[in-house]
Short mmCIF file of C-alpha atoms in Angstrom, two decimals:
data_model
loop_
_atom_site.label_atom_id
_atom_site.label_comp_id
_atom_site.label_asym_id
_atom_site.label_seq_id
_atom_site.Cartn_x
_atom_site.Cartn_y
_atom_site.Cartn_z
CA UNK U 752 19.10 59.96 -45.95
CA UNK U 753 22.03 57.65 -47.37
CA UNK U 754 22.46 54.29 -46.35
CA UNK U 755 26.05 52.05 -47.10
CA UNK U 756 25.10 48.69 -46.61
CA UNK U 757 27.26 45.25 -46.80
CA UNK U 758 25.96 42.12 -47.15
CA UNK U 759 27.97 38.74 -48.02
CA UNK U 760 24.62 36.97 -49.02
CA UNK U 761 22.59 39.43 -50.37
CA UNK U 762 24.17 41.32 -53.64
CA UNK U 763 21.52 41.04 -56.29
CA UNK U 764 19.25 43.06 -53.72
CA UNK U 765 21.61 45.58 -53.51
CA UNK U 766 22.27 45.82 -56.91
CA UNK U 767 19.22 46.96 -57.52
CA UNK U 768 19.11 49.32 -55.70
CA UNK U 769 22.46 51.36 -56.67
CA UNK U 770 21.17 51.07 -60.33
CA UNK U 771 17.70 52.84 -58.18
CA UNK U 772 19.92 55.32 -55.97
CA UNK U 773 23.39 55.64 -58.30
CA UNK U 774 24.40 58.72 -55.91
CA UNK U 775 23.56 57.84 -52.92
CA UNK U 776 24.32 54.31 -52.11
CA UNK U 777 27.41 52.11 -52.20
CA UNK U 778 28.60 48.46 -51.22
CA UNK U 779 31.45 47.77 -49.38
CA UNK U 780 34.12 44.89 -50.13
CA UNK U 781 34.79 42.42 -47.90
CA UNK U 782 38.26 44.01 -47.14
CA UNK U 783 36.97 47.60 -46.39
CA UNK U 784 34.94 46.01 -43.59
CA UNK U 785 36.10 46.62 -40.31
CA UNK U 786 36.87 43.28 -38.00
CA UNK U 787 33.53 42.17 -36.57
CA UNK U 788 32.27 39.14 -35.40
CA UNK U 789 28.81 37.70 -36.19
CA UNK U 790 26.43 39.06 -33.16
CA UNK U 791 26.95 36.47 -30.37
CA UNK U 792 25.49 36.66 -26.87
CA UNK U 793 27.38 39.25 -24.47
CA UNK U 794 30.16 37.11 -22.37
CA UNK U 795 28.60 38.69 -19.07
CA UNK U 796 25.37 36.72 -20.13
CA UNK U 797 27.08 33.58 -21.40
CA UNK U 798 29.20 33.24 -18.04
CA UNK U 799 25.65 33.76 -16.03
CA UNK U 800 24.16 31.06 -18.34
CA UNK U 801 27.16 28.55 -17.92
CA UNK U 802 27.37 29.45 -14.10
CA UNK U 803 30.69 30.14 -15.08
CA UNK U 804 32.28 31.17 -11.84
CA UNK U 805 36.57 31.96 -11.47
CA UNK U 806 37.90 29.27 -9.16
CA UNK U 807 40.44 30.62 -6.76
CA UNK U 808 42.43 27.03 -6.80
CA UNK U 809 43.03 27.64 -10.75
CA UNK U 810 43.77 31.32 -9.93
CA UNK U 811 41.56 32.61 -11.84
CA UNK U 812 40.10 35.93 -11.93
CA UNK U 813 38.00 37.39 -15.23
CA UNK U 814 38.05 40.36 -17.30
CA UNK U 815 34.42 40.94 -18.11
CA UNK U 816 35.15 44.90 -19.52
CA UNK U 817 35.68 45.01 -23.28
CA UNK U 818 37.12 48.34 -23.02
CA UNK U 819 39.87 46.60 -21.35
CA UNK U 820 40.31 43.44 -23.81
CA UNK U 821 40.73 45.97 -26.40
CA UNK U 822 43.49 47.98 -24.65
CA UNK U 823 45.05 44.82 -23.95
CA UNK U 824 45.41 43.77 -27.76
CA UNK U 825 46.33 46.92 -28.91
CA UNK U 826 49.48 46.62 -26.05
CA UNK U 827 50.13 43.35 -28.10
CA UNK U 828 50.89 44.86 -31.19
CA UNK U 829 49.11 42.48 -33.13
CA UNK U 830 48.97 43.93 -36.57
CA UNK U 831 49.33 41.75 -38.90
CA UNK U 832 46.18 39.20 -40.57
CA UNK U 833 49.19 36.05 -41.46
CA UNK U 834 50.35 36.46 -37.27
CA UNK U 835 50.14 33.38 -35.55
CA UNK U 836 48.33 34.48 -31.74
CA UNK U 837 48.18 32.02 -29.34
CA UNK U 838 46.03 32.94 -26.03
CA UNK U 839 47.29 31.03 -22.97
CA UNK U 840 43.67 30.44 -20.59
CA UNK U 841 41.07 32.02 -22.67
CA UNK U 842 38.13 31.79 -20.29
CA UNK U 843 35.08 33.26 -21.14
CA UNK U 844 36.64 34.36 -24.35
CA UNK U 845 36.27 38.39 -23.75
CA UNK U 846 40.01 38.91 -24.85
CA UNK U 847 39.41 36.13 -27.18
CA UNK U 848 37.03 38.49 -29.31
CA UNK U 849 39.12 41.73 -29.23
CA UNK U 850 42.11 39.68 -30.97
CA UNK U 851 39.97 37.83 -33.48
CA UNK U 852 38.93 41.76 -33.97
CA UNK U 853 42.01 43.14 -34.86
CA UNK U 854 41.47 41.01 -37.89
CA UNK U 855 44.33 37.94 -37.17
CA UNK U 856 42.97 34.69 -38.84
CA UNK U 857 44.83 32.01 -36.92
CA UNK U 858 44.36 32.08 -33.45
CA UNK U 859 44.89 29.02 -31.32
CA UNK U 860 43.43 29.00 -27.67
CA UNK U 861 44.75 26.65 -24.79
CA UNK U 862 42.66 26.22 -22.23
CA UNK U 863 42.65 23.70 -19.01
CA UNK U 864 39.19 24.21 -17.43
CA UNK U 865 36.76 22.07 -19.74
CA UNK U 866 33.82 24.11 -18.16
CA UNK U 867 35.11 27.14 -20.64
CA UNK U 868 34.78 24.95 -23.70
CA UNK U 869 31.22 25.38 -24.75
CA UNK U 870 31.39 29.32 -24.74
CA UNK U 871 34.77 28.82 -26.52
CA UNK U 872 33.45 26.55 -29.30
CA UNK U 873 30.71 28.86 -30.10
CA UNK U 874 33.26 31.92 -30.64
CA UNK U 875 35.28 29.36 -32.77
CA UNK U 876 32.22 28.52 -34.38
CA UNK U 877 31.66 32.02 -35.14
CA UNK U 878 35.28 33.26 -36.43
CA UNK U 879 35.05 31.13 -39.77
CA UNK U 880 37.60 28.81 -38.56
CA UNK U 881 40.07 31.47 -37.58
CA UNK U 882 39.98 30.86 -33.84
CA UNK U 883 40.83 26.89 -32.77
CA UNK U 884 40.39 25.19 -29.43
CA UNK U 885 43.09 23.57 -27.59
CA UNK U 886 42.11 21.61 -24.17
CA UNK U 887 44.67 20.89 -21.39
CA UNK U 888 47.54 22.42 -19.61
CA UNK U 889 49.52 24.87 -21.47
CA UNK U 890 52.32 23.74 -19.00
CA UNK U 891 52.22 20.21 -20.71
CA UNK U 892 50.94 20.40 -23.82
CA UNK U 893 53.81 19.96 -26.73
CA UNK U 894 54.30 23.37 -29.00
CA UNK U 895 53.64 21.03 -31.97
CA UNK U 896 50.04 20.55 -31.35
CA UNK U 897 49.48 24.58 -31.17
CA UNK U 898 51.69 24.42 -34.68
CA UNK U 899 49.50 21.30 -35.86
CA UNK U 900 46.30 23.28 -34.92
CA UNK U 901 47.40 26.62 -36.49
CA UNK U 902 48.17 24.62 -39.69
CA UNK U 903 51.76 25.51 -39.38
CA UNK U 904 54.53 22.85 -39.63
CA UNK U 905 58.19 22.67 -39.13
CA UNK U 906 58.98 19.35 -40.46
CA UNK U 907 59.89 18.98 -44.38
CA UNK U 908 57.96 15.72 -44.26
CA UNK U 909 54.97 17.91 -43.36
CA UNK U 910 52.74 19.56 -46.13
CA UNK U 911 52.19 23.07 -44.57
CA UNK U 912 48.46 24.92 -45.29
CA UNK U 913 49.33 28.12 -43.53
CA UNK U 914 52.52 29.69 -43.35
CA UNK U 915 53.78 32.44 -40.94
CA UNK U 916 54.99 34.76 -43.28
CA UNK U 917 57.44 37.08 -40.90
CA UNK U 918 59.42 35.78 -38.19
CA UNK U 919 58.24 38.09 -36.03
CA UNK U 920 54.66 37.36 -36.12
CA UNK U 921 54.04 35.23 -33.27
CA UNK U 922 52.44 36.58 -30.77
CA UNK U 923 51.53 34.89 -27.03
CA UNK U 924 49.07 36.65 -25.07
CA UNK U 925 47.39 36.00 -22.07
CA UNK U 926 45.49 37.07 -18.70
CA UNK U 927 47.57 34.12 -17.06
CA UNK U 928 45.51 32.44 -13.64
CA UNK U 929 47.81 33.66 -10.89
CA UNK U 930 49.11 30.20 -9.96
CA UNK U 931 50.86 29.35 -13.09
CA UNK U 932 52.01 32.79 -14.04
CA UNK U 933 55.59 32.35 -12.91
CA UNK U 934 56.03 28.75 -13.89
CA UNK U 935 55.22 29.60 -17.77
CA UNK U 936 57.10 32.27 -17.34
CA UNK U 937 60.32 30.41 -16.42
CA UNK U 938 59.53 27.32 -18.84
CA UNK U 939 58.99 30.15 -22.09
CA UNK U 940 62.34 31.43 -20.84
CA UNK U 941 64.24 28.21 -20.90
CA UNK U 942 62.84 27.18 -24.42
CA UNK U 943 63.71 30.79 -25.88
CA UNK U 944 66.98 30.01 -24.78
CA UNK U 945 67.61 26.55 -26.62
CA UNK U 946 64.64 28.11 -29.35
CA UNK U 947 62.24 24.79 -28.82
CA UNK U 948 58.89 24.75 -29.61
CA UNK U 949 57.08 28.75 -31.01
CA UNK U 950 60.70 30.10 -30.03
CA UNK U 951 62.18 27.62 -32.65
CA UNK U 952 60.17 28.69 -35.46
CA UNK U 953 60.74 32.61 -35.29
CA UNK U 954 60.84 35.66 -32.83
CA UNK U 955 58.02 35.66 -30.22
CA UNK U 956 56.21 38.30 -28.76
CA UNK U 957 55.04 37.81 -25.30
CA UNK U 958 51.97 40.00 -24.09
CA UNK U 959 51.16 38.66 -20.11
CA UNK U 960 49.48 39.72 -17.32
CA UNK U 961 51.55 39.36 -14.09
CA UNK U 962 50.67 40.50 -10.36
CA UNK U 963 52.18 44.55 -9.97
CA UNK U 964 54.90 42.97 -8.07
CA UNK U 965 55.82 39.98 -10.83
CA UNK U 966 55.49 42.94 -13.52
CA UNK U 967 58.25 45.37 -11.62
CA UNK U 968 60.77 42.23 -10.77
CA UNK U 969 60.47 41.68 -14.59
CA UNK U 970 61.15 45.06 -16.11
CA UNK U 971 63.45 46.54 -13.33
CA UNK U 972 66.48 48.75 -14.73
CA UNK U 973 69.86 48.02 -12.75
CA UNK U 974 70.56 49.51 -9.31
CA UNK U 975 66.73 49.40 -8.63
CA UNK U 976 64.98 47.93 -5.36
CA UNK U 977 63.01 45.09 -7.83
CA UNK U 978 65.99 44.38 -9.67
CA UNK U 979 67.47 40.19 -9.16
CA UNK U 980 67.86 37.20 -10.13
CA UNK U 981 63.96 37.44 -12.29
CA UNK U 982 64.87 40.17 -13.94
CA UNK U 983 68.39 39.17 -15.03
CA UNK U 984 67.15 36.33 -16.83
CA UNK U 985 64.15 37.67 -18.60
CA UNK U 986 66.18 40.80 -19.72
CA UNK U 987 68.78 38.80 -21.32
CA UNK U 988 66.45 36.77 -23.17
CA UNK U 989 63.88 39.41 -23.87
CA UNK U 990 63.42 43.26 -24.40
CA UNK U 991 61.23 43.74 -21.03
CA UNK U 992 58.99 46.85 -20.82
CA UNK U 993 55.83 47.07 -19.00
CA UNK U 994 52.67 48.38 -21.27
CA UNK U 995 49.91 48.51 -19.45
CA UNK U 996 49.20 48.44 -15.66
CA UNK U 997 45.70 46.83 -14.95
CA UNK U 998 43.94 48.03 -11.43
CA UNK U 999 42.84 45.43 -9.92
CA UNK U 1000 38.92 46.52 -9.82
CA UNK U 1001 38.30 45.39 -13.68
CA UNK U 1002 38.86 41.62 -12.45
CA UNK U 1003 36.02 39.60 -11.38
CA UNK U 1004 36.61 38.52 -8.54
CA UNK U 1005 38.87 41.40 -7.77
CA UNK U 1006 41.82 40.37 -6.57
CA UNK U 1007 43.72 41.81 -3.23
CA UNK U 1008 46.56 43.48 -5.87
CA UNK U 1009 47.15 45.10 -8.91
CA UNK U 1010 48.21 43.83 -12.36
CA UNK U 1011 50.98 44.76 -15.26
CA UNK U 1012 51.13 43.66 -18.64
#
């Protein structure tokens, strides 16, 4: 049998024994590891543990299917390890661990509901300081705390730590709660078009899930039933194209329609 083993902690072992088994065994580098988090507890167990339950009044409804996450993220584009990500209501923190997977080291979560912190803190915990926590209302929370908790500044009188080293490597993602899908939507809108805030420091990508409905308003060509007054203004701020259309049986609790990203 041959075995490749990696260990961060444990090279003298290992060194011995490629000087036993010169052919057959070989370390890995940090770098040629793939993305993967230290082994945390499955978020189907932590949300049982927590009694995390969604709350229809915050409109929220869960992803609990990795599968899913992942196909998400990959719709994001997300490709690059200097991209800024920042993950409008993280809940549990499912599609929180397929970002931090694609490798991305500064990820800043905002979430309102305080009874998601604890799970959240322990995947934070876990990242190495790539993932930080942000608590309150993405709605009214200033864009300079997400910058001041990604490290990245925009004033000269600021000493910057982290840099974002292509404009177009900020990325906002999120399974938005169904009550303040539209209202972000609208206020990213209005601060692309004066560039405030993320859209004042480079080009953002938006990745967000939006009732089926929302999702065709948004991305509907001219002369079309769904085309108005929606998808005027997002398409001249923004190139609009729907990437992925989520059924509505992967949400827990399901809810009564269907999804687009």
């Amino acid at each position: 049998r041959v075995f490749v083993c990696w260990s961060r902690d444990n090279k003298a072992t290992l060194q011995k024994v490629e000087e036993r088994h010169p052919l057959a065994f070989s370390t890995l580098s940090t770098s040629d590891m793939p993305n993967v988090l230290p082994r945390l507890p499955a978020v189907r167990d932590l949300v049982k543990m927590y009694g995390l339950s969604a709350r229809s009044q915050l409109g929220q409804n869960f992803i609990l299917d990795k599968n899913i996450t992942d196909k998400i993220t990959a719709s994001a584009g997300v490709s690059y390890a200097d991209a800024l990500v920042v993950e409008v209501g993280p809940g549990p923190g499912l599609l929180t661990r397929s970002i931090l997977e694609t490798g991305v080291k500064n990820v800043v979560a905002v979430e309102r509901d305080v009874r998601f912190l604890p799970t959240l803190t322990q995947l934070a915990e876990a990242s190495e300081d790539k993932l930080k926590i942000l608590s309150g209302d993405i709605l009214k929370i200033p864009h300079s705390d997400i910058l001041n908790a990604a490290r990245i500044f925009t004033s000269p009188s600021m000493s910057s730590t982290s840099t974002i080293n292509s404009s177009d490597n900020i990325h906002i993602i999120g399974n938005l709660p169904f009550n303040v899908a539209s209202p972000l939507l609208l206020q990213f809108l209005h601060m692309q078009s004066r560039r405030e805030g993320l859209f004042g420091v480079g080009n953002v990508h938006m990745t967000l899930m939006f009732q089926e409905e929302v999702g065709q308003r948004l991305a509907a060509n001219v002369g079309t039933k769904h085309r108005g007054r929606l998808s005027v203004m997002a398409q001249s701020l923004c190139d609009v194209r729907i990437v992925y259309e989520v059924p509505s049986s992967v949400f827990v609790p399901i809810p009564k329609v269907d999804n687009n990203m």
